[in-house]
Short mmCIF file of C-alpha atoms in Angstrom, two decimals:
data_model
loop_
_atom_site.label_atom_id
_atom_site.label_comp_id
_atom_site.label_asym_id
_atom_site.label_seq_id
_atom_site.Cartn_x
_atom_site.Cartn_y
_atom_site.Cartn_z
CA MET A 1 100.72 106.73 100.22
CA LYS A 2 99.41 103.35 99.23
CA ARG A 3 96.83 104.94 97.03
CA ASN A 4 99.49 107.00 95.27
CA SER A 5 101.66 103.98 94.96
CA LEU A 6 98.85 101.95 93.40
CA SER A 7 98.07 104.80 91.11
CA VAL A 8 101.65 104.87 89.88
CA GLU A 9 101.61 101.10 89.42
CA ASN A 10 98.39 101.30 87.41
CA LYS A 11 99.93 103.95 85.20
CA ILE A 12 103.01 101.81 84.70
CA VAL A 13 100.84 98.84 83.78
CA GLN A 14 98.78 100.94 81.40
CA LEU A 15 101.90 102.40 79.83
CA SER A 16 103.55 99.01 79.46
CA GLY A 17 100.33 97.67 77.93
CA ALA A 18 100.24 100.59 75.54
CA VAL A 19 103.84 99.99 74.57
CA LYS A 20 103.34 96.27 74.02
CA GLN A 21 100.16 96.65 72.00
CA PRO A 22 101.89 97.66 68.72
CA LYS A 23 104.19 94.66 69.11
CA LEU A 24 101.23 92.35 69.40
CA GLY A 25 99.76 93.90 66.29
CA PHE A 26 103.09 93.50 64.44
CA TYR A 27 103.31 89.81 65.37
CA SER A 28 99.68 89.36 64.42
CA SER A 29 100.42 90.84 60.98
CA LEU A 30 103.36 88.47 60.58
CA ASN A 31 101.20 85.52 61.55
CA GLN A 32 98.60 86.49 58.97
CA THR A 33 101.26 86.78 56.25
CA HIS A 34 102.79 83.47 57.27
CA THR A 35 99.38 81.82 57.21
CA HIS A 36 98.70 83.20 53.73
CA THR A 37 102.04 81.88 52.47
CA VAL A 38 101.47 78.46 53.92
CA HIS A 39 98.10 78.16 52.24
CA LEU A 40 99.39 79.26 48.79
CA ASP A 41 98.78 76.36 46.40
CA TRP A 42 101.09 76.16 43.36
CA GLY A 43 98.58 73.86 41.76
CA SER A 44 96.08 76.72 41.68
CA LEU A 45 98.16 78.84 39.31
CA PRO A 46 96.24 79.69 36.13
CA HIS A 47 96.85 77.39 33.19
CA HIS A 48 98.27 80.19 31.02
CA VAL A 49 100.90 81.02 33.67
CA VAL A 50 102.04 77.41 34.00
CA LEU A 51 102.00 77.07 30.22
CA ARG A 52 104.28 80.08 29.89
CA ILE A 53 106.72 78.54 32.39
CA PHE A 54 106.65 75.17 30.66
CA GLN A 55 107.55 76.78 27.34
CA TYR A 56 110.94 77.70 28.78
CA LEU A 57 111.68 74.21 30.09
CA ALA A 58 113.49 71.41 28.34
CA LEU A 59 111.30 68.41 27.56
CA LEU A 60 112.75 66.28 30.38
CA ASP A 61 112.26 69.05 32.96
CA ARG A 62 108.75 69.64 31.64
CA ALA A 63 107.93 65.96 32.03
CA ARG A 64 109.19 65.98 35.63
CA ALA A 65 107.18 69.10 36.44
CA SER A 66 104.05 67.46 35.05
CA SER A 67 104.16 64.94 37.92
CA VAL A 68 103.82 67.67 40.58
CA CYS A 69 100.03 67.77 40.47
CA ARG A 70 97.04 67.03 38.27
CA ARG A 71 96.69 70.60 36.98
CA TRP A 72 100.33 70.74 35.89
CA ASN A 73 99.89 67.40 34.16
CA GLU A 74 96.91 68.84 32.28
CA VAL A 75 99.07 71.76 31.12
CA PHE A 76 101.76 69.30 30.00
CA HIS A 77 99.32 67.94 27.39
CA ILE A 78 98.09 71.30 26.08
CA PRO A 79 98.53 71.29 22.27
CA ASP A 80 100.49 74.56 22.25
CA LEU A 81 103.41 72.75 23.91
CA TRP A 82 103.51 70.17 21.14
CA ARG A 83 103.56 72.35 18.04
CA LYS A 84 107.32 71.89 17.68
CA PHE A 85 109.47 68.83 18.31
CA GLU A 86 112.91 67.58 17.30
CA PHE A 87 113.49 63.84 17.08
CA GLU A 88 117.10 62.84 17.68
CA LEU A 89 117.95 59.37 16.39
CA ASN A 90 121.33 57.71 16.55
CA GLN A 91 123.27 54.59 17.32
CA SER A 92 124.75 55.26 20.76
CA ALA A 93 127.99 53.41 20.03
CA THR A 94 128.93 55.62 17.10
CA SER A 95 127.24 59.00 17.63
CA TYR A 96 127.50 61.98 19.93
CA LEU A 97 123.80 62.80 19.52
CA LYS A 98 121.47 62.09 22.43
CA SER A 99 118.71 59.87 21.15
CA THR A 100 115.03 60.50 21.89
CA HIS A 101 113.69 57.67 24.04
CA PRO A 102 111.47 55.20 22.10
CA ASP A 103 108.71 55.39 24.74
CA LEU A 104 108.58 59.15 24.36
CA ILE A 105 108.41 58.83 20.59
CA GLN A 106 105.42 56.50 20.86
CA GLN A 107 103.69 58.80 23.35
CA ILE A 108 104.14 61.78 21.01
CA ILE A 109 102.79 59.83 18.04
CA LYS A 110 99.84 58.51 20.04
CA LYS A 111 98.80 61.67 21.90
CA HIS A 112 100.28 64.65 20.12
CA SER A 113 100.81 63.83 16.45
CA ALA A 114 97.71 65.83 15.50
CA HIS A 115 99.25 68.94 17.13
CA LEU A 116 102.70 68.77 15.52
CA GLN A 117 103.39 71.59 13.09
CA TYR A 118 107.18 72.07 13.22
CA VAL A 119 109.05 68.77 13.13
CA SER A 120 112.74 68.10 12.61
CA PHE A 121 114.81 64.94 12.58
CA LYS A 122 118.45 65.04 13.66
CA VAL A 123 119.85 61.74 12.44
CA ASP A 124 123.40 60.40 12.52
CA SER A 125 125.05 58.78 9.50
CA SER A 126 123.86 55.26 10.25
CA VAL A 127 121.26 53.69 7.96
CA GLU A 128 119.42 52.29 11.00
CA SER A 129 118.77 55.74 12.43
CA ALA A 130 117.54 57.15 9.13
CA GLU A 131 115.24 54.14 8.70
CA ALA A 132 113.87 54.81 12.18
CA ALA A 133 113.15 58.39 11.10
CA CYS A 134 111.28 57.08 8.07
CA GLY A 135 109.26 54.83 10.35
CA ILE A 136 108.20 57.84 12.41
CA LEU A 137 107.44 59.85 9.30
CA SER A 138 105.19 57.09 8.04
CA GLN A 139 103.00 57.68 11.11
CA LEU A 140 102.97 61.46 10.70
CA VAL A 141 102.17 61.84 7.01
CA ASN A 142 98.51 62.68 7.66
CA CYS A 143 99.29 65.31 10.29
CA SER A 144 99.19 69.10 9.96
CA ILE A 145 102.96 69.54 9.64
CA GLN A 146 103.93 72.96 8.32
CA THR A 147 107.73 72.79 8.67
CA LEU A 148 109.85 69.67 8.30
CA GLY A 149 113.60 69.39 8.77
CA LEU A 150 115.60 66.30 7.80
CA ILE A 151 119.19 66.66 8.97
CA SER A 152 121.14 63.61 7.92
CA THR A 153 124.21 62.41 6.05
CA ALA A 154 122.82 58.92 5.46
CA LYS A 155 122.27 59.02 1.72
CA PRO A 156 120.72 55.61 0.96
CA SER A 157 118.18 55.34 3.75
CA PHE A 158 115.90 58.31 3.10
CA MET A 159 115.90 57.73 -0.64
CA ASN A 160 115.31 53.98 -0.70
CA VAL A 161 112.98 53.20 2.17
CA SER A 162 110.30 51.48 0.13
CA GLU A 163 111.78 48.02 0.72
CA ASN A 164 111.60 48.30 4.51
CA PHE A 165 108.56 50.58 4.73
CA PRO A 166 105.83 49.69 2.20
CA GLN A 167 103.66 52.45 3.66
CA LEU A 168 106.20 54.89 2.17
CA PRO A 169 106.22 53.59 -1.41
CA THR A 170 108.15 56.52 -2.80
CA GLY A 171 110.22 57.43 0.24
CA ILE A 172 110.13 61.07 1.26
CA LEU A 173 107.69 61.82 -1.56
CA CYS A 174 104.89 60.49 0.60
CA VAL A 175 105.44 63.33 3.06
CA ALA A 176 105.05 65.89 0.29
CA ASP A 177 101.95 64.12 -1.01
CA HIS A 178 100.17 63.83 2.34
CA CYS A 179 101.45 66.87 4.29
CA GLN A 180 99.89 69.35 1.91
CA GLY A 181 100.11 72.15 4.45
CA LEU A 182 103.91 71.95 4.40
CA ARG A 183 105.32 75.47 4.07
CA GLY A 184 108.94 74.92 5.08
CA LEU A 185 111.34 72.08 4.28
CA ALA A 186 115.02 71.60 5.21
CA LEU A 187 116.93 68.63 3.86
CA ASN A 188 120.20 67.31 2.58
CA TYR A 189 120.83 67.56 -1.15
CA TYR A 190 120.99 63.76 -1.32
CA ILE A 191 117.24 63.67 -0.65
CA LEU A 192 116.32 66.38 -3.17
CA THR A 193 114.93 64.92 -6.39
CA ASP A 194 112.96 66.09 -9.41
CA GLU A 195 110.01 64.02 -8.18
CA LEU A 196 110.05 65.73 -4.79
CA LEU A 197 110.01 69.22 -6.34
CA LEU A 198 107.13 68.23 -8.61
CA ALA A 199 105.20 66.80 -5.64
CA LEU A 200 105.67 70.10 -3.77
CA SER A 201 104.34 71.87 -6.87
CA SER A 202 101.04 69.99 -7.11
CA ASP A 203 97.78 71.94 -7.20
CA THR A 204 96.67 70.46 -3.87
CA HIS A 205 99.79 71.60 -2.03
CA VAL A 206 100.00 75.00 -0.32
CA ASN A 207 102.64 77.45 -1.45
CA LEU A 208 106.06 76.55 -0.14
CA GLU A 209 107.67 79.47 1.70
CA HIS A 210 111.12 78.18 2.62
CA LEU A 211 113.31 75.44 1.16
CA ARG A 212 116.72 74.91 2.75
CA ILE A 213 119.21 72.57 1.08
CA ASP A 214 122.50 71.53 2.71
CA VAL A 215 125.09 70.36 0.19
CA VAL A 216 127.71 68.50 2.19
CA SER A 217 130.20 65.91 1.06
CA GLU A 218 130.71 62.81 3.21
CA ASN A 219 133.89 61.83 1.40
CA PRO A 220 135.44 64.86 -0.33
CA GLY A 221 136.37 64.15 -3.90
CA GLN A 222 134.71 60.72 -4.02
CA ILE A 223 131.06 61.58 -4.65
CA LYS A 224 129.43 62.79 -7.84
CA PHE A 225 126.30 64.79 -7.14
CA HIS A 226 123.15 64.40 -9.21
CA ALA A 227 121.63 67.29 -11.15
CA ILE A 228 118.13 68.73 -10.71
CA LYS A 229 116.40 69.47 -14.01
CA LYS A 230 115.36 72.99 -14.91
CA HIS A 231 111.71 72.05 -15.53
CA SER A 232 111.45 70.79 -11.93
CA TRP A 233 112.70 74.10 -10.56
CA ASP A 234 110.38 75.95 -12.95
CA ALA A 235 107.38 73.98 -11.69
CA LEU A 236 108.22 74.87 -8.08
CA ILE A 237 108.59 78.58 -8.82
CA LYS A 238 105.39 78.64 -10.86
CA HIS A 239 103.52 77.09 -7.94
CA SER A 240 105.33 79.02 -5.17
CA PRO A 241 106.70 82.23 -6.74
CA SER A 242 107.78 83.74 -3.41
CA VAL A 243 109.63 80.71 -2.02
CA ASN A 244 113.06 81.31 -0.49
CA VAL A 245 115.50 78.68 -1.75
CA VAL A 246 118.51 78.64 0.58
CA MET A 247 121.59 76.55 -0.22
CA TYR A 248 124.57 75.90 2.04
CA PHE A 249 127.65 74.47 0.32
CA PHE A 250 130.50 72.67 2.05
CA LEU A 251 132.30 71.07 -0.90
CA CYS A 252 135.69 70.94 -2.53
CA GLU A 253 136.14 72.87 -5.78
CA GLU A 254 136.08 69.76 -7.96
CA GLU A 255 132.68 68.70 -6.55
CA PHE A 256 130.74 71.66 -8.05
CA GLU A 257 130.61 70.20 -11.55
CA MET A 258 126.83 69.54 -11.57
CA PHE A 259 125.73 72.83 -9.99
CA PHE A 260 124.45 76.02 -11.64
CA LYS A 261 124.88 74.80 -15.22
CA GLU A 262 121.24 75.71 -15.80
CA GLU A 263 119.04 78.39 -14.33
CA THR A 264 118.58 77.74 -10.61
CA PRO A 265 116.02 79.69 -8.53
CA VAL A 266 118.22 79.96 -5.45
CA THR A 267 117.71 83.13 -3.37
CA HIS A 268 120.36 82.71 -0.64
CA LEU A 269 123.79 81.16 -1.23
CA TYR A 270 126.41 80.37 1.39
CA PHE A 271 129.82 78.90 0.56
CA GLY A 272 131.59 77.77 3.70
CA CYS A 273 134.47 75.70 2.35
CA SER A 274 135.55 76.64 -1.15
CA VAL A 275 134.17 77.81 -4.47
CA SER A 276 135.91 78.28 -7.80
CA LYS A 277 135.87 81.29 -10.13
CA VAL A 278 134.05 79.14 -12.68
CA VAL A 279 131.17 78.39 -10.29
CA LEU A 280 130.80 82.04 -9.28
CA GLY A 281 130.67 82.91 -12.96
CA ARG A 282 127.82 80.44 -13.45
CA ILE A 283 125.98 81.93 -10.49
CA GLY A 284 126.09 85.35 -12.08
CA LEU A 285 124.56 83.95 -15.28
CA ASN A 286 122.10 81.37 -13.93
CA CYS A 287 120.77 82.65 -10.58
CA PRO A 288 118.50 85.62 -11.39
CA ARG A 289 116.54 85.32 -8.09
CA LEU A 290 119.65 85.61 -5.91
CA THR A 291 119.22 88.09 -3.04
CA GLU A 292 122.09 87.12 -0.71
CA LEU A 293 125.58 85.79 -1.44
CA VAL A 294 128.13 84.84 1.23
CA VAL A 295 131.58 83.54 0.30
CA CYS A 296 133.67 82.51 3.31
CA ALA A 297 136.41 80.75 1.34
CA SER A 298 137.69 80.57 -2.20
CA GLY A 299 140.79 79.95 -4.29
CA LEU A 300 143.84 82.18 -4.48
CA GLN A 301 142.75 84.17 -7.54
CA PRO A 302 140.83 87.48 -7.22
CA LEU A 303 137.08 87.30 -7.90
CA ASP A 304 136.88 90.60 -9.78
CA ASN A 305 135.08 89.60 -12.98
CA GLU A 306 132.81 87.12 -11.21
CA LEU A 307 131.53 89.71 -8.72
CA ILE A 308 130.86 92.23 -11.48
CA CYS A 309 128.96 89.52 -13.41
CA VAL A 310 126.82 88.88 -10.33
CA ALA A 311 126.08 92.60 -9.97
CA GLU A 312 125.07 92.89 -13.63
CA HIS A 313 122.77 89.86 -13.81
CA CYS A 314 121.50 89.29 -10.24
CA THR A 315 119.36 92.41 -10.05
CA ASN A 316 117.62 91.30 -6.84
CA LEU A 317 120.87 91.06 -4.86
CA THR A 318 120.64 93.02 -1.60
CA ALA A 319 123.29 91.38 0.61
CA LEU A 320 126.92 90.35 0.14
CA GLY A 321 129.41 88.87 2.57
CA LEU A 322 133.07 88.14 1.72
CA SER A 323 135.79 86.55 3.84
CA GLU A 324 138.94 84.52 3.14
CA CYS A 325 138.95 85.48 -0.55
CA GLU A 326 140.39 88.35 -2.62
CA VAL A 327 138.87 91.20 -4.64
CA SER A 328 140.66 94.25 -6.00
CA CYS A 329 139.48 97.60 -4.65
CA SER A 330 138.59 98.82 -8.16
CA ALA A 331 136.43 95.77 -8.91
CA PHE A 332 134.69 96.08 -5.56
CA VAL A 333 133.86 99.75 -6.13
CA GLU A 334 132.47 98.85 -9.57
CA PHE A 335 130.36 96.09 -7.99
CA VAL A 336 128.89 98.55 -5.48
CA ARG A 337 128.30 101.14 -8.23
CA LEU A 338 126.30 98.61 -10.26
CA CYS A 339 124.22 97.46 -7.28
CA GLY A 340 123.78 100.89 -5.74
CA ARG A 341 121.53 101.51 -2.76
CA ARG A 342 119.71 98.20 -3.05
CA LEU A 343 122.69 96.72 -1.13
CA THR A 344 121.23 96.87 2.36
CA GLN A 345 123.82 94.52 3.87
CA LEU A 346 127.49 94.65 2.91
CA SER A 347 129.92 92.78 5.16
CA ILE A 348 133.44 92.65 3.72
CA MET A 349 136.51 91.73 5.75
CA GLU A 350 139.30 94.28 5.26
CA GLU A 351 141.85 91.62 4.26
CA VAL A 352 139.64 90.67 1.29
CA LEU A 353 140.23 94.01 -0.43
CA ILE A 354 143.45 94.30 -2.44
CA PRO A 355 144.69 97.89 -3.00
CA ASP A 356 145.45 98.83 -6.61
CA GLU A 357 146.46 101.90 -8.61
CA ASP A 358 142.97 103.42 -8.32
CA TYR A 359 142.10 102.93 -4.66
CA SER A 360 143.87 102.34 -1.38
CA LEU A 361 142.24 100.91 1.73
CA ASP A 362 142.05 104.42 3.18
CA GLU A 363 140.19 105.72 0.13
CA ILE A 364 137.77 102.92 -0.67
CA HIS A 365 135.27 103.58 2.13
CA THR A 366 134.59 107.10 0.79
CA GLU A 367 133.81 105.86 -2.71
CA VAL A 368 131.67 102.94 -1.51
CA SER A 369 129.77 105.19 0.93
CA LYS A 370 128.94 107.54 -1.94
CA TYR A 371 127.24 104.78 -3.96
CA LEU A 372 125.48 103.24 -0.96
CA GLY A 373 124.14 106.56 0.30
CA ARG A 374 125.39 105.84 3.80
CA VAL A 375 128.67 105.60 5.69
CA TRP A 376 130.43 102.28 5.13
CA PHE A 377 133.69 100.75 6.35
CA PRO A 378 135.12 97.24 5.82
CA ASP A 379 134.97 94.86 8.76
CA VAL A 380 138.11 94.36 10.80
CA MET A 381 139.01 91.24 12.75
CA PRO A 382 139.63 92.08 16.44
CA LEU A 383 143.17 91.39 17.62
CA TRP A 384 142.39 90.44 21.24
#
C-alpha cells in the first residue's frame, strides 16, 4: 500500500510540475520583455527619427528636448532644422506679440545664419522694434536667404535706417544687393521703392518667383501713398518674367488715388476693405497679367461694366471671388461668357447677384454652367 501511495504521490508531483512549467515559461517571457524595455535607450534612436520628431516641435520645446542627451543635442543643431525661422520683435508694453529672446537671436546668428533660407520678421509698429530687425538683417545679408518676409507697420524705420546702421547704407536695398539668391519677398508697401525693384532686377540676382505686397493704412484717410514708376515694374518683369506679384489691399476708397494709373504687373489682387468702381476700371485697363481677383467689399453701386472690362482685357484671369458687393445677373453671365472655360475657380456669394429682366437666381446657374463646361452654383452662407 505504501508503494502505491508513493506512486500516486509521485504522479501528483509530476503532474503539478507539468502544470506549473508553462507558468514558469510565461513569467520568464515577461521577464525577458521587461528586461528589453528597461534597457531601451531613447538616446540611441537614429538621427533621422529624432529629426523628424523635432520638426513637429515648437522652438522652445525643441530646445528643452535637446538637453535630454548628447545625441538629441546634436540633432538640435542639424542645419535642416534651421532653414526657416521667424523673428518676433516688439516692445512688451505696447504689443501683443511674443518677442524672440535676444540670447536666442544671437545664437541663431552665430551658429545657424549660414543655414537660414526662409526668414520672416514679425515686427510691431514701434520704431525700436523695426530698427532691431534691421540690425539682425545687417548680420544676415551675406547668407543664403531664399525667402524674406517683413511684416511691419512701422513706416520710417525700415526705409531710413542708414543713420543708425551704417552697414545698411541704403536700408532694405542692401538685402536685395547681397542676398542674390532671394526668390521670395513679402513686405509692406511702405518699404517698396523703385530702387528696390531695380536692385531685384540686377543681372547678378536670381529670378524672383514671388513678391507679396501688403497695402495697409495705419491712419485711414490721413496717408498719401507713393507711386511706383512703370519702368521699375518693367525692369522686374524683364528680369523675372514668371514672378507672381500678389497685392493685398486694406484701404478706404479715397486712398486708392496713386494705384493702377499705369500698367502694373500684378497677378493676384485681394481687396478686403473697400474698392471703388473707378479703381476696378483701372485694373481692367492696366493689369494685363492678372490671374486672380478677389473683392470682399465695395461700394453700393453694381460693378457690371468694371467686371466686363476685366474680362475683356485681363486675358490671363482664371479665378474670381466676389462677396459683399453687387453685380447684375446679366453682367455676370456676360463676364463668364467672355472668360469661358479658363475660369477654373469661380466663388460668388449668392447675395452678390442681383436678378434682372434676363435672369433670375434660379436660372443663372444653368447659363453659367454652359459657358464653364461644368456644373456651377453660387455660394450660399450657412444659416446655423
